[in-house]
Amino acid sequence: MRTAIYGGSFNPIHNAHLQLIRNVQKAMQFDRLFLIPAGIPPHKSAGKLAGAEERMEMCNLALSELSLPAHVLDLEVRREGKSYTAETLEELSRRYPDDTFTLIMGEDMFRTLGSWWHFEEIFRLAQICAVRRSEDGESEMKRIAKEYEALGARCSIVRSDFLDISSTEVREKVRSGESIASLVPEKVDEFIFLNGLYRDDPLYEKYRIEIRGKLSDARYYHSLCVAKSAKTLAGIYGADPRKAELAGILHDILKDTPKEEQLQFAERFDIILDNFELQSKTLLHAKLGAAFLEKELGISDPEILDAVRYHTTGKENMSLLTRIIFTADFVSDDRVYPGVEDMRKMAYGNHLLDAMLEGLAFTLKELSEERRVIHPDTLSAYNALIFEKEGATV
Ligand code: DGI
Ligand code: FE
Ligand code: FE
């Protein structure tokens, strides 16, 4: 079996890695690929870098996009301390005695190969396939290959168009809230988002873990999407993006808590519920969610508490942040309902008032068609916005 070996930190794996694999495969037609994430010493992996399991998982997700049989091996992440390629190749040769191995790598790694630990051993155990990234690098790479070959190496050089992506760039984009959709496979993007990787934001991380323990998978994903949408809307309308994001991630914190438990919580903290809230399945979580944030999580910011408190019904005089959470709840990426695209166009297209009215009209129609009670705050919100719109257009 001819097996290609590709190692790296893969923190995270990205499209340039995959492109390198595809180009090599086109030229060399291997039978299979082993992808080997490197062990990262604990002091280096602290903080905002993903752990070994997460890196492995992302590699697996990315490999599902390739056509050649590929496996992610954990032999380097399991090893204590720094991993040496020579050791890895020795272990693989023992484990798979009938395989011939080819180490694949980019141009930069190829240049440094002559100084790797026990490089003669590497040359003995594997062929080398280097991917050339620049047109002018060719003669230089051939010269290096000759040098290595004099030391026992068997080298081949494959040409490739080069995607200029680094894992550092991906991490920095995530940290600053930019999209990485064009840099990593879709499933990897989703994994990073769902697991809050590379954000370097302790408060967001704390709340993310808090809601993950309290919500179903779908509701958890919804909350992350509302946080993201709220942050974007805050940027558009001049609210505090940070507060919007935190209020968004927390807004449904009690949505999946059983009604009985919610009522006990209200009793314990002397929270008065009106008849609408007591009668409805869906109204409790907003008022009690805000109370929970205050009493149990120690959040005292009145704007965040207000935004969560009124995210379901709205109310007469809504602050900008409360409007944003109310709207983000309708237009977040996870939402699918007829008309959602129109609402997104309004919300992200500088028509917040219209988006809110659209949402309220939708809710009022749905509730009245199902002969459910309508909370006075919902009606007040609707009327106030109609007046506001008319006033603005007179
Ligand atoms: O928690 P989410 O599902 O993300 O969204 P939400 O908090 O806006 O809740 C939506 C539900 O709340 C939906 O089933 C309609 C219901 N709702 C909204 N306004 C009212 C209401 N239910 C009653 N009874 N009265 C209202 O005024
Ligand atoms: Fe809600
Ligand atoms: Fe919600």
Short mmCIF file of C-alpha atoms and ligand atoms in Angstrom, two decimals:
data_model
loop_
_atom_site.label_atom_id
_atom_site.label_comp_id
_atom_site.label_asym_id
_atom_site.label_seq_id
_atom_site.Cartn_x
_atom_site.Cartn_y
_atom_site.Cartn_z
CA MET A 1 0.00 0.00 0.00
CA ARG A 2 1.36 3.43 -0.92
CA THR A 3 0.53 5.74 1.93
CA ALA A 4 0.97 9.48 2.09
CA ILE A 5 1.70 11.08 5.43
CA TYR A 6 0.88 14.67 6.19
CA GLY A 7 1.63 16.20 9.56
CA GLY A 8 1.09 19.61 11.09
CA SER A 9 -0.53 21.45 13.97
CA PHE A 10 -3.82 21.72 12.07
CA ASN A 11 -4.97 24.40 14.46
CA PRO A 12 -7.23 24.49 12.57
CA ILE A 13 -6.98 22.54 9.32
CA HIS A 14 -7.86 24.88 6.43
CA ASN A 15 -8.40 25.01 2.66
CA ALA A 16 -4.71 25.41 1.79
CA HIS A 17 -3.98 22.10 3.57
CA LEU A 18 -6.71 20.44 1.55
CA GLN A 19 -5.52 21.99 -1.65
CA LEU A 20 -2.02 20.68 -1.02
CA ILE A 21 -3.43 17.20 -0.43
CA ARG A 22 -5.51 17.35 -3.63
CA ASN A 23 -2.59 18.51 -5.74
CA VAL A 24 -0.28 15.86 -4.41
CA GLN A 25 -2.92 13.23 -4.93
CA LYS A 26 -3.46 14.29 -8.53
CA ALA A 27 0.24 13.87 -9.24
CA MET A 28 1.03 10.83 -7.13
CA GLN A 29 -2.15 8.71 -6.84
CA PHE A 30 -1.61 7.37 -3.34
CA ASP A 31 -3.71 4.51 -1.99
CA ARG A 32 -4.42 6.32 1.23
CA LEU A 33 -3.50 9.26 3.41
CA PHE A 34 -2.60 9.47 7.08
CA LEU A 35 -3.17 12.89 8.53
CA ILE A 36 -1.17 13.29 11.73
CA PRO A 37 -1.89 16.28 13.97
CA ALA A 38 1.22 17.16 15.97
CA GLY A 39 1.37 17.00 19.74
CA ILE A 40 1.50 20.50 21.13
CA PRO A 41 3.27 20.97 24.46
CA PRO A 42 0.73 22.01 27.12
CA HIS A 43 2.22 25.46 27.66
CA LYS A 44 1.73 26.21 23.98
CA SER A 45 -1.82 24.94 23.77
CA ALA A 46 -3.03 27.00 26.71
CA GLY A 47 -5.56 29.74 26.12
CA LYS A 48 -7.13 30.24 22.77
CA LEU A 49 -5.70 27.28 20.86
CA ALA A 50 -7.85 24.24 20.28
CA GLY A 51 -7.05 21.00 22.11
CA ALA A 52 -5.89 17.76 20.50
CA GLU A 53 -9.34 16.21 20.36
CA GLU A 54 -10.83 19.26 18.72
CA ARG A 55 -8.02 19.42 16.16
CA MET A 56 -8.50 15.73 15.38
CA GLU A 57 -12.23 16.20 15.03
CA MET A 58 -11.75 19.11 12.64
CA CYS A 59 -9.32 17.03 10.55
CA ASN A 60 -11.90 14.26 10.34
CA LEU A 61 -14.58 16.72 9.25
CA ALA A 62 -12.28 18.19 6.61
CA LEU A 63 -11.23 14.78 5.27
CA SER A 64 -14.81 13.82 4.57
CA GLU A 65 -14.50 16.25 1.64
CA LEU A 66 -11.67 14.31 0.00
CA SER A 67 -12.06 11.42 -2.37
CA LEU A 68 -9.02 9.43 -1.31
CA PRO A 69 -9.27 7.13 1.72
CA ALA A 70 -7.83 9.09 4.62
CA HIS A 71 -7.40 8.56 8.34
CA VAL A 72 -6.54 10.91 11.15
CA LEU A 73 -3.98 9.28 13.46
CA ASP A 74 -3.54 10.23 17.09
CA LEU A 75 -0.04 8.84 17.58
CA GLU A 76 1.60 12.25 17.92
CA VAL A 77 -1.04 13.91 20.08
CA ARG A 78 -0.91 10.90 22.45
CA ARG A 79 2.86 11.16 22.84
CA GLU A 80 4.19 13.24 25.72
CA GLY A 81 6.10 16.31 24.69
CA LYS A 82 7.31 17.27 21.26
CA SER A 83 6.79 14.81 18.43
CA TYR A 84 9.62 13.96 16.07
CA THR A 85 8.81 12.85 12.56
CA ALA A 86 11.58 10.24 12.66
CA GLU A 87 9.91 8.60 15.67
CA THR A 88 6.52 8.76 14.02
CA LEU A 89 7.85 7.08 10.90
CA GLU A 90 9.51 4.35 12.98
CA GLU A 91 6.25 3.63 14.72
CA LEU A 92 4.32 3.61 11.45
CA SER A 93 6.85 1.28 9.81
CA ARG A 94 6.43 -1.13 12.69
CA ARG A 95 2.67 -0.92 12.60
CA TYR A 96 2.33 -1.12 8.81
CA PRO A 97 5.31 -3.16 7.59
CA ASP A 98 3.87 -3.64 4.09
CA ASP A 99 3.37 0.07 3.39
CA THR A 100 5.67 2.43 1.58
CA PHE A 101 5.43 5.90 3.03
CA THR A 102 5.72 9.29 1.44
CA LEU A 103 5.96 12.36 3.59
CA ILE A 104 4.17 15.26 1.96
CA MET A 105 4.94 18.84 2.85
CA GLY A 106 4.90 22.39 1.61
CA GLU A 107 7.88 24.28 0.25
CA ASP A 108 8.73 25.98 3.55
CA MET A 109 8.95 22.73 5.49
CA PHE A 110 10.96 21.14 2.70
CA ARG A 111 13.60 23.85 2.98
CA THR A 112 14.12 23.11 6.68
CA LEU A 113 14.01 19.32 6.41
CA GLY A 114 17.81 18.99 6.48
CA SER A 115 17.84 20.22 10.07
CA TRP A 116 15.07 17.99 11.42
CA TRP A 117 15.89 15.59 14.24
CA HIS A 118 17.42 12.34 12.78
CA PHE A 119 16.71 13.45 9.24
CA GLU A 120 18.71 10.54 7.74
CA GLU A 121 16.24 8.23 9.46
CA ILE A 122 13.39 10.17 7.90
CA PHE A 123 15.04 9.83 4.46
CA ARG A 124 15.45 6.08 5.01
CA LEU A 125 11.86 5.45 6.11
CA ALA A 126 9.91 7.65 3.73
CA GLN A 127 10.03 9.27 0.35
CA ILE A 128 9.58 13.00 0.30
CA CYS A 129 7.02 14.83 -1.77
CA ALA A 130 7.37 18.58 -1.62
CA VAL A 131 4.82 21.01 -3.04
CA ARG A 132 6.21 24.02 -4.78
CA ARG A 133 4.35 27.25 -4.11
CA SER A 134 6.15 29.71 -6.33
CA GLU A 135 7.21 29.63 -9.97
CA ASP A 136 10.66 31.01 -9.29
CA GLY A 137 11.32 28.51 -6.46
CA GLU A 138 11.76 25.61 -8.85
CA SER A 139 15.50 25.61 -9.44
CA GLU A 140 16.13 26.32 -5.78
CA MET A 141 13.98 23.37 -4.73
CA LYS A 142 15.71 21.10 -7.21
CA ARG A 143 19.04 22.14 -5.78
CA ILE A 144 17.86 21.34 -2.23
CA ALA A 145 16.45 18.02 -3.40
CA LYS A 146 19.89 17.10 -4.85
CA GLU A 147 21.48 17.92 -1.51
CA TYR A 148 19.04 15.70 0.33
CA GLU A 149 19.42 12.94 -2.24
CA ALA A 150 23.16 12.91 -1.61
CA LEU A 151 22.20 12.08 1.99
CA GLY A 152 19.94 9.21 0.96
CA ALA A 153 16.65 10.99 0.38
CA ARG A 154 14.20 10.17 -2.43
CA CYS A 155 12.47 13.42 -3.36
CA SER A 156 9.78 14.43 -5.77
CA ILE A 157 8.54 17.95 -6.35
CA VAL A 158 4.94 18.65 -7.26
CA ARG A 159 3.72 21.95 -8.61
CA SER A 160 0.58 23.53 -7.25
CA ASP A 161 -1.35 26.76 -7.32
CA PHE A 162 -0.96 28.18 -3.92
CA LEU A 163 -3.74 29.29 -1.59
CA ASP A 164 -2.39 31.84 0.82
CA ILE A 165 -4.05 30.78 4.06
CA SER A 166 -2.47 30.18 7.46
CA SER A 167 -4.00 28.80 10.64
CA THR A 168 -2.89 31.97 12.40
CA GLU A 169 -4.96 34.01 9.97
CA VAL A 170 -7.98 31.79 10.57
CA ARG A 171 -7.65 32.15 14.35
CA GLU A 172 -7.24 35.91 14.14
CA LYS A 173 -10.31 36.22 11.94
CA VAL A 174 -12.39 34.21 14.40
CA ARG A 175 -11.12 36.33 17.27
CA SER A 176 -12.09 39.56 15.56
CA GLY A 177 -15.47 38.17 14.51
CA GLU A 178 -14.80 38.00 10.77
CA SER A 179 -16.12 35.22 8.57
CA ILE A 180 -13.82 32.28 7.83
CA ALA A 181 -16.20 30.72 5.33
CA SER A 182 -13.71 31.11 2.47
CA LEU A 183 -10.76 29.76 4.49
CA VAL A 184 -11.95 26.44 5.91
CA PRO A 185 -14.40 23.71 4.87
CA GLU A 186 -17.98 24.44 5.87
CA LYS A 187 -18.08 21.70 8.47
CA VAL A 188 -14.91 23.01 10.12
CA ASP A 189 -16.37 26.52 10.18
CA GLU A 190 -19.48 25.15 11.85
CA PHE A 191 -17.44 23.15 14.37
CA ILE A 192 -15.39 26.21 15.34
CA PHE A 193 -18.56 28.26 15.76
CA LEU A 194 -20.41 25.57 17.74
CA ASN A 195 -17.52 25.01 20.11
CA GLY A 196 -16.52 28.63 20.51
CA LEU A 197 -12.93 27.90 19.43
CA TYR A 198 -10.26 30.61 19.08
CA ARG A 199 -12.40 33.40 20.50
CA ASP A 200 -10.21 34.36 23.43
CA ASP A 201 -13.16 35.88 25.29
CA PRO A 202 -13.59 34.45 28.81
CA LEU A 203 -17.04 35.94 29.45
CA TYR A 204 -18.52 34.69 26.19
CA GLU A 205 -16.92 31.31 26.94
CA LYS A 206 -18.42 31.23 30.44
CA TYR A 207 -21.92 32.00 29.17
CA ARG A 208 -21.54 29.59 26.25
CA ILE A 209 -20.78 26.76 28.66
CA GLU A 210 -23.63 27.87 30.91
CA ILE A 211 -26.23 27.67 28.13
CA ARG A 212 -24.78 24.50 26.62
CA GLY A 213 -25.62 22.75 29.89
CA LYS A 214 -29.16 24.10 29.97
CA LEU A 215 -30.35 23.96 26.36
CA SER A 216 -31.06 21.35 23.69
CA ASP A 217 -28.61 21.24 20.77
CA ALA A 218 -30.99 23.14 18.51
CA ARG A 219 -31.72 25.80 21.13
CA TYR A 220 -28.00 26.12 21.92
CA TYR A 221 -27.24 26.65 18.24
CA HIS A 222 -30.09 29.16 18.01
CA SER A 223 -28.62 31.13 20.93
CA LEU A 224 -25.16 31.29 19.32
CA CYS A 225 -26.79 32.46 16.08
CA VAL A 226 -28.81 35.16 17.86
CA ALA A 227 -25.61 36.36 19.58
CA LYS A 228 -23.92 36.62 16.21
CA SER A 229 -26.85 38.35 14.55
CA ALA A 230 -27.29 40.76 17.49
CA LYS A 231 -23.61 41.72 17.31
CA THR A 232 -23.95 42.48 13.60
CA LEU A 233 -27.12 44.50 14.12
CA ALA A 234 -25.48 46.46 16.95
CA GLY A 235 -22.71 47.39 14.53
CA ILE A 236 -25.25 48.61 11.99
CA TYR A 237 -27.44 50.62 14.37
CA GLY A 238 -24.81 51.96 16.74
CA ALA A 239 -25.52 49.87 19.85
CA ASP A 240 -22.80 48.22 21.94
CA PRO A 241 -21.82 45.06 19.99
CA ARG A 242 -20.40 43.44 23.10
CA LYS A 243 -23.60 43.82 25.12
CA ALA A 244 -25.65 42.72 22.13
CA GLU A 245 -23.61 39.57 21.77
CA LEU A 246 -23.85 38.68 25.46
CA ALA A 247 -27.57 39.44 25.67
CA GLY A 248 -28.04 37.37 22.51
CA ILE A 249 -26.23 34.30 23.76
CA LEU A 250 -28.17 34.42 27.04
CA HIS A 251 -31.63 35.46 25.84
CA ASP A 252 -33.23 31.98 25.87
CA ILE A 253 -31.35 30.63 28.89
CA LEU A 254 -34.49 29.20 30.52
CA LYS A 255 -36.33 28.23 27.34
CA ASP A 256 -35.76 24.50 27.87
CA THR A 257 -36.27 24.53 31.63
CA PRO A 258 -39.49 22.68 32.56
CA LYS A 259 -42.39 24.96 33.50
CA GLU A 260 -42.55 23.51 37.02
CA GLU A 261 -38.94 24.39 37.64
CA GLN A 262 -39.42 27.88 36.24
CA LEU A 263 -42.38 28.44 38.56
CA GLN A 264 -40.33 27.27 41.56
CA PHE A 265 -37.64 29.72 40.58
CA ALA A 266 -40.21 32.55 40.40
CA GLU A 267 -41.47 31.63 43.85
CA ARG A 268 -38.01 31.45 45.36
CA PHE A 269 -37.14 34.92 44.15
CA ASP A 270 -40.61 36.44 44.68
CA ILE A 271 -41.13 37.23 41.02
CA ILE A 272 -44.69 38.19 40.27
CA LEU A 273 -46.14 36.61 37.15
CA ASP A 274 -49.19 37.93 35.39
CA ASN A 275 -52.05 35.77 34.12
CA PHE A 276 -50.72 35.76 30.58
CA GLU A 277 -47.37 34.44 31.70
CA LEU A 278 -48.95 31.84 33.95
CA GLN A 279 -51.26 30.64 31.19
CA SER A 280 -48.76 30.52 28.34
CA LYS A 281 -46.02 27.98 27.68
CA THR A 282 -43.76 30.49 25.98
CA LEU A 283 -43.90 33.76 27.91
CA LEU A 284 -42.30 32.66 31.17
CA HIS A 285 -38.80 32.16 29.85
CA ALA A 286 -38.25 35.82 28.99
CA LYS A 287 -39.13 37.37 32.34
CA LEU A 288 -37.65 34.52 34.37
CA GLY A 289 -34.61 34.29 32.11
CA ALA A 290 -33.75 37.91 32.94
CA ALA A 291 -34.29 37.19 36.64
CA PHE A 292 -32.07 34.12 36.40
CA LEU A 293 -29.29 36.15 34.83
CA GLU A 294 -29.50 38.66 37.65
CA LYS A 295 -29.89 36.29 40.60
CA GLU A 296 -27.87 33.28 39.50
CA LEU A 297 -25.25 34.66 37.12
CA GLY A 298 -24.78 38.00 38.86
CA ILE A 299 -25.44 40.06 35.74
CA SER A 300 -26.46 43.55 36.77
CA ASP A 301 -26.35 45.49 33.49
CA PRO A 302 -29.91 46.89 33.22
CA GLU A 303 -29.75 47.08 29.41
CA ILE A 304 -28.91 43.39 29.04
CA LEU A 305 -31.55 42.40 31.60
CA ASP A 306 -34.18 44.52 29.85
CA ALA A 307 -33.34 43.09 26.44
CA VAL A 308 -33.76 39.53 27.69
CA ARG A 309 -36.83 40.40 29.74
CA TYR A 310 -38.73 41.76 26.72
CA HIS A 311 -37.28 39.68 23.89
CA THR A 312 -40.51 37.68 23.33
CA THR A 313 -43.21 40.34 23.61
CA GLY A 314 -41.43 43.64 23.11
CA LYS A 315 -42.98 46.59 24.96
CA GLU A 316 -43.94 50.21 24.54
CA ASN A 317 -40.65 52.06 24.83
CA MET A 318 -37.94 49.68 23.73
CA SER A 319 -34.30 50.63 24.04
CA LEU A 320 -32.04 50.13 21.04
CA LEU A 321 -30.45 47.02 22.57
CA THR A 322 -33.86 45.51 23.34
CA ARG A 323 -34.96 46.17 19.75
CA ILE A 324 -31.84 44.46 18.50
CA ILE A 325 -32.32 41.29 20.55
CA PHE A 326 -36.00 41.20 19.61
CA THR A 327 -35.07 41.43 15.93
CA ALA A 328 -32.04 39.13 16.04
CA ASP A 329 -34.35 36.45 17.45
CA PHE A 330 -36.33 36.60 14.19
CA VAL A 331 -33.51 36.86 11.66
CA SER A 332 -30.68 34.73 13.14
CA ASP A 333 -29.00 32.29 10.73
CA ASP A 334 -30.79 29.25 12.13
CA ARG A 335 -34.28 30.62 11.44
CA VAL A 336 -36.31 29.16 8.61
CA TYR A 337 -39.87 30.36 8.08
CA PRO A 338 -41.70 31.87 5.14
CA GLY A 339 -40.66 35.50 4.83
CA VAL A 340 -37.43 35.22 6.82
CA GLU A 341 -35.36 36.50 3.90
CA ASP A 342 -37.49 39.65 3.62
CA MET A 343 -37.08 40.24 7.33
CA ARG A 344 -33.31 39.82 7.04
CA LYS A 345 -33.21 42.35 4.23
CA MET A 346 -35.01 44.89 6.41
CA ALA A 347 -33.05 44.13 9.57
CA TYR A 348 -29.59 44.20 7.97
CA GLY A 349 -30.60 46.87 5.46
CA ASN A 350 -31.09 49.74 7.87
CA HIS A 351 -34.84 49.26 8.36
CA LEU A 352 -34.98 48.06 11.94
CA LEU A 353 -38.41 49.51 12.61
CA ASP A 354 -39.94 47.72 9.61
CA ALA A 355 -38.26 44.48 10.60
CA MET A 356 -39.73 44.70 14.10
CA LEU A 357 -43.19 45.51 12.80
CA GLU A 358 -42.96 42.59 10.41
CA GLY A 359 -42.04 40.31 13.31
CA LEU A 360 -44.83 41.61 15.51
CA ALA A 361 -47.38 41.32 12.70
CA PHE A 362 -46.25 37.75 12.12
CA THR A 363 -46.60 36.88 15.81
CA LEU A 364 -49.97 38.63 16.19
CA LYS A 365 -51.34 36.83 13.14
CA GLU A 366 -50.09 33.47 14.33
CA LEU A 367 -51.42 33.92 17.86
CA SER A 368 -54.84 35.14 16.76
CA GLU A 369 -55.18 32.38 14.16
CA GLU A 370 -54.50 29.84 16.86
CA ARG A 371 -56.86 31.67 19.25
CA ARG A 372 -54.12 32.19 21.79
CA VAL A 373 -53.99 35.12 24.21
CA ILE A 374 -51.91 38.10 23.24
CA HIS A 375 -49.85 39.72 25.95
CA PRO A 376 -50.58 43.46 26.43
CA ASP A 377 -46.86 44.19 26.00
CA THR A 378 -46.98 42.68 22.50
CA LEU A 379 -49.90 44.94 21.59
CA SER A 380 -48.21 47.96 23.16
CA ALA A 381 -45.06 47.25 21.21
CA TYR A 382 -47.00 46.99 17.97
CA ASN A 383 -49.01 50.20 18.56
CA ALA A 384 -45.97 52.18 19.67
CA LEU A 385 -44.02 51.19 16.57
CA ILE A 386 -46.91 52.08 14.28
CA PHE A 387 -47.07 55.54 15.88
CA GLU A 388 -43.33 55.82 15.60
CA LYS A 389 -43.39 54.93 11.93
CA GLU A 390 -46.18 57.36 11.14
CA GLY A 391 -44.49 60.12 13.10
CA ALA A 392 -41.31 59.50 11.22
CA THR A 393 -42.98 59.71 7.83
CA VAL A 394 -45.23 62.78 8.44
O1 DGI B 1 -37.76 31.67 22.38
P1 DGI B 1 -37.83 31.71 20.88
O2 DGI B 1 -38.60 30.58 20.30
O3 DGI B 1 -36.50 31.87 20.25
O4 DGI B 1 -38.64 33.05 20.48
P2 DGI B 1 -39.61 33.91 21.41
O5 DGI B 1 -39.01 34.09 22.76
O6 DGI B 1 -39.96 35.12 20.64
O7 DGI B 1 -40.85 33.00 21.57
C1 DGI B 1 -41.72 32.81 20.48
C2 DGI B 1 -43.03 32.23 20.97
O8 DGI B 1 -43.62 33.15 21.86
C3 DGI B 1 -43.99 31.99 19.86
O9 DGI B 1 -44.55 30.68 20.05
C4 DGI B 1 -45.05 33.00 20.04
C5 DGI B 1 -44.98 33.30 21.50
N1 DGI B 1 -45.43 34.65 21.82
C6 DGI B 1 -44.88 35.81 21.40
N2 DGI B 1 -45.63 36.86 21.82
C7 DGI B 1 -46.67 36.34 22.53
C8 DGI B 1 -46.53 34.95 22.54
N3 DGI B 1 -47.41 34.13 23.14
C9 DGI B 1 -48.46 34.71 23.78
N4 DGI B 1 -49.34 33.91 24.39
N5 DGI B 1 -48.65 36.04 23.80
C10 DGI B 1 -47.80 36.90 23.20
O10 DGI B 1 -48.01 38.11 23.25
FE FE B 2 -37.17 33.30 23.51
FE FE B 3 -34.79 32.97 20.87
#
